[in-house]
Tab-separated table of C-alpha atoms and ligand atoms in Angstrom:
chain	number	residue	atom	x	y	z
A	130	UNK	CA	10.501	165.555	-69.119
A	131	UNK	CA	13.154	168.088	-68.619
A	132	UNK	CA	15.656	167.823	-71.459
A	133	UNK	CA	19.007	166.503	-70.329
A	134	UNK	CA	21.743	166.516	-72.895
A	135	UNK	CA	23.208	163.088	-73.473
A	136	UNK	CA	26.546	164.598	-73.260
A	137	UNK	CA	25.946	165.615	-69.572
A	138	UNK	CA	28.426	163.615	-67.370
A	139	UNK	CA	25.695	162.674	-64.948
A	140	UNK	CA	23.251	161.879	-67.723
A	141	UNK	CA	22.085	158.494	-66.467
A	142	UNK	CA	21.658	159.612	-62.876
A	143	UNK	CA	19.613	162.787	-64.015
A	144	UNK	CA	17.466	160.680	-66.298
A	145	UNK	CA	16.447	158.433	-63.292
A	146	UNK	CA	15.385	161.685	-61.280
A	147	UNK	CA	13.439	162.718	-64.389
A	148	UNK	CA	11.636	159.303	-64.496
A	149	UNK	CA	10.605	159.618	-60.820
A	150	UNK	CA	9.370	163.218	-61.331
A	151	UNK	CA	7.365	161.898	-64.174
A	152	UNK	CA	6.069	159.055	-62.007
A	153	UNK	CA	4.808	161.483	-59.341
A	154	UNK	CA	3.182	163.704	-62.137
A	155	UNK	CA	1.397	160.424	-63.383
A	156	UNK	CA	0.193	159.473	-59.785
A	157	UNK	CA	2.396	156.368	-59.811
A	158	UNK	CA	5.194	157.199	-57.482
A	159	UNK	CA	4.809	158.686	-54.085
A	160	UNK	CA	6.585	161.989	-53.080
A	161	UNK	CA	8.450	160.054	-50.427
A	162	UNK	CA	9.752	158.037	-53.249
A	163	UNK	CA	12.033	161.055	-54.158
A	164	UNK	CA	13.584	161.006	-50.666
A	165	UNK	CA	14.028	157.161	-50.726
A	166	UNK	CA	15.883	157.619	-54.208
A	167	UNK	CA	18.119	160.405	-52.992
A	168	UNK	CA	19.382	157.944	-50.280
A	169	UNK	CA	19.876	155.299	-52.947
A	170	UNK	CA	21.595	157.754	-55.181
A	171	UNK	CA	24.183	158.702	-52.489
A	172	UNK	CA	25.073	155.055	-52.157
A	173	UNK	CA	25.280	154.743	-55.929
A	174	UNK	CA	27.693	157.586	-56.018
A	175	UNK	CA	29.993	155.705	-53.454
A	176	UNK	CA	29.565	152.433	-55.321
A	177	UNK	CA	30.717	154.131	-58.615
A	178	UNK	CA	27.293	153.767	-60.494
A	179	UNK	CA	28.265	150.335	-61.740
A	180	UNK	CA	27.557	146.690	-60.675
A	181	UNK	CA	29.973	145.420	-58.049
A	182	UNK	CA	31.332	141.804	-58.224
A	183	UNK	CA	29.517	141.229	-55.017
A	184	UNK	CA	26.273	142.240	-56.661
A	185	UNK	CA	26.951	139.901	-59.563
A	186	UNK	CA	27.396	137.029	-57.159
A	187	UNK	CA	24.106	137.729	-55.443
A	188	UNK	CA	22.481	138.056	-58.870
A	189	UNK	CA	23.493	134.671	-59.914
A	190	UNK	CA	22.197	133.201	-56.600
A	191	UNK	CA	18.860	135.213	-57.053
A	192	UNK	CA	18.448	133.940	-60.648
A	193	UNK	CA	18.761	130.402	-59.592
A	194	UNK	CA	16.398	130.918	-56.767
A	195	UNK	CA	13.665	132.434	-58.981
A	196	UNK	CA	14.091	129.596	-61.517
A	197	UNK	CA	13.853	126.855	-58.939
A	198	UNK	CA	10.849	128.507	-57.201
A	199	UNK	CA	7.420	126.883	-57.256
A	200	UNK	CA	5.553	130.079	-56.619
A	201	UNK	CA	7.782	133.218	-57.331
A	202	UNK	CA	6.186	136.594	-57.092
A	203	UNK	CA	7.755	140.004	-57.890
A	204	UNK	CA	6.475	142.847	-55.720
A	205	UNK	CA	6.277	146.274	-57.588
A	206	UNK	CA	6.093	149.666	-55.747
A	207	UNK	CA	5.885	153.242	-57.085
A	208	UNK	CA	9.670	153.620	-57.515
A	209	UNK	CA	10.195	150.503	-59.402
A	210	UNK	CA	7.142	151.190	-61.672
A	211	UNK	CA	8.753	154.642	-62.496
A	212	UNK	CA	12.287	153.383	-62.909
A	213	UNK	CA	12.214	149.949	-64.450
A	214	UNK	CA	8.676	149.118	-65.710
A	215	UNK	CA	9.789	147.309	-68.937
A	216	UNK	CA	12.493	145.424	-67.294
A	217	UNK	CA	10.294	144.088	-64.370
A	218	UNK	CA	7.771	142.852	-66.941
A	219	UNK	CA	10.381	141.124	-68.959
A	220	UNK	CA	11.679	139.462	-65.755
A	221	UNK	CA	8.108	138.420	-64.849
A	222	UNK	CA	7.676	136.628	-68.129
A	223	UNK	CA	10.968	134.977	-68.077
A	224	UNK	CA	10.516	133.503	-64.648
A	225	UNK	CA	6.790	132.942	-64.757
A	226	UNK	CA	6.427	135.170	-61.656
A	227	UNK	CA	3.363	137.199	-61.417
A	228	UNK	CA	3.797	140.995	-60.456
A	229	UNK	CA	2.036	142.115	-57.394
A	230	UNK	CA	1.528	145.764	-56.837
A	231	UNK	CA	2.324	146.326	-53.187
A	232	UNK	CA	2.929	149.784	-51.993
A	233	UNK	CA	3.925	151.305	-48.560
A	234	UNK	CA	2.268	154.756	-48.984
A	235	UNK	CA	-0.894	152.941	-50.142
A	236	UNK	CA	-3.774	154.663	-51.720
A	237	UNK	CA	-6.168	152.654	-53.927
A	238	UNK	CA	-5.720	155.176	-56.631
A	239	UNK	CA	-1.999	154.744	-56.847
A	240	UNK	CA	-2.291	151.064	-56.730
A	241	UNK	CA	-4.782	151.040	-59.580
A	242	UNK	CA	-2.471	153.464	-61.601
A	243	UNK	CA	0.608	151.262	-61.178
A	244	UNK	CA	-1.481	148.209	-62.249
A	245	UNK	CA	-2.699	150.066	-65.267
A	246	UNK	CA	0.782	151.101	-66.311
A	247	UNK	CA	2.097	147.511	-66.013
A	248	UNK	CA	-0.791	146.272	-68.126
A	249	UNK	CA	-0.447	149.069	-70.698
A	250	UNK	CA	3.101	148.026	-70.970
A	251	UNK	CA	2.317	144.397	-71.780
A	252	UNK	CA	2.158	142.693	-68.212
A	253	UNK	CA	-0.236	139.672	-68.415
A	254	UNK	CA	-0.409	138.734	-64.686
A	255	UNK	CA	-0.748	141.628	-62.270
A	256	UNK	CA	-1.997	141.029	-58.787
A	257	UNK	CA	-2.507	143.233	-55.918
A	258	UNK	CA	-5.904	144.554	-56.668
A	259	UNK	CA	-7.859	142.631	-54.018
A	260	UNK	CA	-4.975	142.216	-51.549
A	261	UNK	CA	-7.220	139.885	-49.580
A	262	UNK	CA	-4.627	138.500	-47.073
A	263	UNK	CA	-2.453	140.015	-44.418
A	264	UNK	CA	1.052	139.388	-43.561
A	265	UNK	CA	1.342	138.731	-39.860
A	266	UNK	CA	3.261	141.118	-37.663
A	267	UNK	CA	3.025	144.267	-39.766
A	268	UNK	CA	0.959	147.278	-38.736
A	269	UNK	CA	1.132	149.358	-41.912
A	270	UNK	CA	-0.535	148.984	-45.351
A	271	UNK	CA	2.109	146.851	-46.753
A	272	UNK	CA	0.834	143.835	-44.687
A	273	UNK	CA	-1.867	143.764	-47.333
A	274	UNK	CA	-1.056	140.841	-49.758
A	275	UNK	CA	-2.720	138.867	-52.405
A	276	UNK	CA	-3.672	135.468	-51.258
A	277	UNK	CA	-2.671	134.017	-54.440
A	278	UNK	CA	0.467	136.156	-54.732
A	279	UNK	CA	3.024	137.275	-52.110
A	280	UNK	CA	0.956	135.537	-49.323
A	281	UNK	CA	1.444	132.134	-50.700
A	282	UNK	CA	4.689	132.633	-52.560
A	283	UNK	CA	7.845	130.562	-51.865
A	284	UNK	CA	10.258	133.177	-53.320
A	285	UNK	CA	9.610	136.971	-53.315
A	286	UNK	CA	11.576	139.394	-55.320
A	287	UNK	CA	11.080	142.670	-53.420
A	288	UNK	CA	13.011	145.664	-54.832
A	289	UNK	CA	13.275	148.781	-52.620
A	290	UNK	CA	11.528	146.956	-49.806
A	291	UNK	CA	11.198	148.072	-46.135
A	292	UNK	CA	12.846	146.170	-43.464
A	293	UNK	CA	9.663	145.345	-41.529
A	294	UNK	CA	7.984	143.526	-44.335
A	295	UNK	CA	11.225	141.776	-45.335
A	296	UNK	CA	11.646	140.393	-41.897
A	297	UNK	CA	7.878	139.286	-41.724
A	298	UNK	CA	8.225	137.371	-45.039
A	299	UNK	CA	11.118	135.564	-43.862
A	300	UNK	CA	9.373	134.749	-40.697
A	301	UNK	CA	6.565	133.172	-42.825
A	302	UNK	CA	9.236	130.938	-44.301
A	303	UNK	CA	9.718	132.609	-47.621
A	304	UNK	CA	12.896	133.349	-49.478
A	305	UNK	CA	13.185	137.025	-50.138
A	306	UNK	CA	15.426	138.452	-52.668
A	307	UNK	CA	15.944	142.325	-52.386
A	308	UNK	CA	17.451	145.028	-54.533
A	309	UNK	CA	18.716	147.907	-52.413
A	310	UNK	CA	21.660	150.193	-52.830
A	311	UNK	CA	22.064	150.459	-49.148
A	312	UNK	CA	23.999	147.492	-47.767
A	313	UNK	CA	23.435	148.618	-44.275
A	314	UNK	CA	19.640	148.844	-44.682
A	315	UNK	CA	17.572	146.413	-42.376
A	316	UNK	CA	16.102	145.079	-45.707
A	317	UNK	CA	19.608	144.131	-46.906
A	318	UNK	CA	20.641	142.580	-43.599
A	319	UNK	CA	17.402	140.481	-43.372
A	320	UNK	CA	16.832	139.212	-46.866
A	321	UNK	CA	17.879	135.757	-48.067
A	322	UNK	CA	19.710	137.323	-50.968
A	323	UNK	CA	20.508	141.093	-51.208
A	324	UNK	CA	21.506	142.670	-54.497
A	325	UNK	CA	23.073	145.870	-53.629
A	326	UNK	CA	22.810	147.780	-56.883
A	327	UNK	CA	20.551	150.189	-58.666
A	328	UNK	CA	17.156	148.735	-59.514
A	329	UNK	CA	17.351	149.235	-63.167
A	330	UNK	CA	20.932	147.754	-63.566
A	331	UNK	CA	20.099	144.832	-61.198
A	332	UNK	CA	16.838	143.853	-63.076
A	333	UNK	CA	18.854	144.018	-66.330
A	334	UNK	CA	21.433	141.782	-64.981
A	335	UNK	CA	18.881	139.367	-63.492
A	336	UNK	CA	17.235	139.097	-66.872
A	337	UNK	CA	20.565	138.262	-68.662
A	338	UNK	CA	21.569	135.667	-66.000
A	339	UNK	CA	18.076	134.220	-66.005
A	340	UNK	CA	18.255	133.790	-69.774
A	341	UNK	CA	21.736	132.220	-69.606
A	342	UNK	CA	20.536	129.716	-66.824
A	343	UNK	CA	17.439	128.862	-69.055
A	344	UNK	CA	19.675	128.019	-71.918
A	345	UNK	CA	21.916	125.850	-69.576
A	346	UNK	CA	20.972	123.483	-66.901
A	347	UNK	CA	18.531	125.641	-65.153
A	348	UNK	CA	17.504	124.547	-61.661
A	349	UNK	CA	20.678	124.622	-59.759
A	350	UNK	CA	20.725	125.428	-56.103
A	351	UNK	CA	23.429	128.090	-55.463
A	352	UNK	CA	21.986	129.096	-52.086
A	353	UNK	CA	23.739	126.403	-50.184
A	354	UNK	CA	27.114	128.012	-50.616
A	355	UNK	CA	26.036	131.566	-50.358
A	356	UNK	CA	26.168	133.593	-47.177
A	357	UNK	CA	24.413	136.747	-47.496
A	358	UNK	CA	26.040	138.576	-44.545
A	359	UNK	CA	29.540	137.664	-46.047
A	360	UNK	CA	28.425	139.208	-49.197
A	361	UNK	CA	27.268	142.364	-47.740
A	362	UNK	CA	30.702	142.649	-46.019
A	363	UNK	CA	32.298	142.177	-49.359
A	364	UNK	CA	30.012	145.143	-50.745
A	365	UNK	CA	31.476	147.384	-48.143
A	366	UNK	CA	34.917	146.215	-48.645
A	367	UNK	CA	34.491	146.913	-52.432
A	368	UNK	CA	33.185	150.393	-51.808
A	369	UNK	CA	36.082	151.254	-49.364
A	370	UNK	CA	38.736	149.813	-51.702
A	371	UNK	CA	37.339	151.979	-54.601
A	372	UNK	CA	37.279	155.119	-52.613
A	373	UNK	CA	40.843	154.505	-51.335
A	374	UNK	CA	42.253	153.731	-54.805
A	375	UNK	CA	40.498	156.743	-56.361
A	376	UNK	CA	42.257	158.785	-53.671
A	377	UNK	CA	39.057	160.160	-52.274
A	378	UNK	CA	39.809	159.037	-48.658
A	379	UNK	CA	43.104	158.186	-47.073
B	1822	LIG	O1	5.590	153.172	-53.705
B	1822	LIG	P1	5.681	152.851	-52.216
B	1822	LIG	O2	4.506	153.667	-51.473
B	1822	LIG	O3	5.712	151.559	-51.904
B	1822	LIG	O4	6.965	153.564	-51.637
B	1822	LIG	C1	8.310	153.155	-52.112
B	1822	LIG	C2	9.377	153.560	-51.232
B	1822	LIG	C3	10.693	153.396	-51.847
B	1822	LIG	C4	9.258	155.185	-51.144
B	1822	LIG	C5	9.224	152.973	-49.804
B	1822	LIG	O5	9.369	151.592	-49.917
B	1822	LIG	C6	10.289	153.476	-48.773
B	1822	LIG	O6	10.050	154.458	-48.195
B	1822	LIG	O7	11.368	152.791	-48.862
B	1822	LIG	P2	12.635	153.022	-47.909
B	1822	LIG	O8	12.330	152.380	-46.512
B	1822	LIG	O9	13.107	154.423	-47.886
B	1822	LIG	O10	13.678	152.120	-48.512
B	1822	LIG	C7	14.236	152.203	-49.890
B	1822	LIG	C8	15.558	151.816	-49.930
B	1822	LIG	O11	15.794	151.699	-51.392
B	1822	LIG	C9	16.665	152.648	-49.419
B	1822	LIG	O12	17.520	151.732	-48.629
B	1822	LIG	C10	17.369	153.171	-50.569
B	1822	LIG	O13	18.692	153.233	-50.331
B	1822	LIG	C11	17.175	152.293	-51.636
B	1822	LIG	N1	17.077	152.790	-53.075
B	1822	LIG	C12	16.454	153.967	-53.365
B	1822	LIG	N2	16.623	154.092	-54.717
B	1822	LIG	C13	17.042	153.010	-55.110
B	1822	LIG	C14	17.325	152.074	-54.213
B	1822	LIG	N3	17.774	150.877	-54.389
B	1822	LIG	C15	18.032	150.384	-55.647
B	1822	LIG	N4	17.796	151.190	-56.685
B	1822	LIG	C16	17.500	152.546	-56.677
B	1822	LIG	N5	17.297	153.258	-57.650
């Protein structure tokens, strides 16, 4: 990894780039993952590289959904594995949700390497090897799913998802939680709950909310009072207000 001084004003952001470059070198992240990250980074810049109130609200609902789920599954791709491997494993343990390696630019070698990384870091239940079922309505490799995992899940947490699959999973009757810095993406618009935040921050927040809820009453249903579209409008309002008050736009 390139040495970034901790005093650098953009330290955290630059470390994320280094993690992705290391992910590519290790055969875990796709080269296209860098481009996807660049888009995310631009939105994070507008958001102010912090968690918005609207993202916190979505996180509360998402945590409750995960805890109430009968068969929750967490989808892992090459960017998530590079940026938040330990966090995603901790969340999987806390919610009893298996991890499923499910990648868009699929090669068997990269899928195997992601699985090996997860297991090396302590994950005990990693699916995706066989990917013996297909999600209807998708032409690309992400249609492949594990029959015991995403295919039969009732709640899927899919960070950095593509819009197609999100829509197809919803059509199958599943609840989909996404983490995507772009509030305008098709994924954000289609998901049941969209957390508009950086993946590492979002998963850390999910971990702490899940822990709080497990200490408290646990299986509450917050979805009834939640409107994802309204929350996305709130995200855009928060971004615009911040830019105005910082004097960056008139
Ligand atoms: O490992 P693979 O083959 O599954 O490929 C993974 C990527 C992410 C390359 C693939 O799924 C892809 O091309 O995704 P998209 O369609 O470009 O969508 C990625 C979304 O994630 C975009 O809307 C970005 O704004 C968003 N994003 C990028 N980096 C982050 C992010 N969201 C949260 N945290 C990030 N760090």
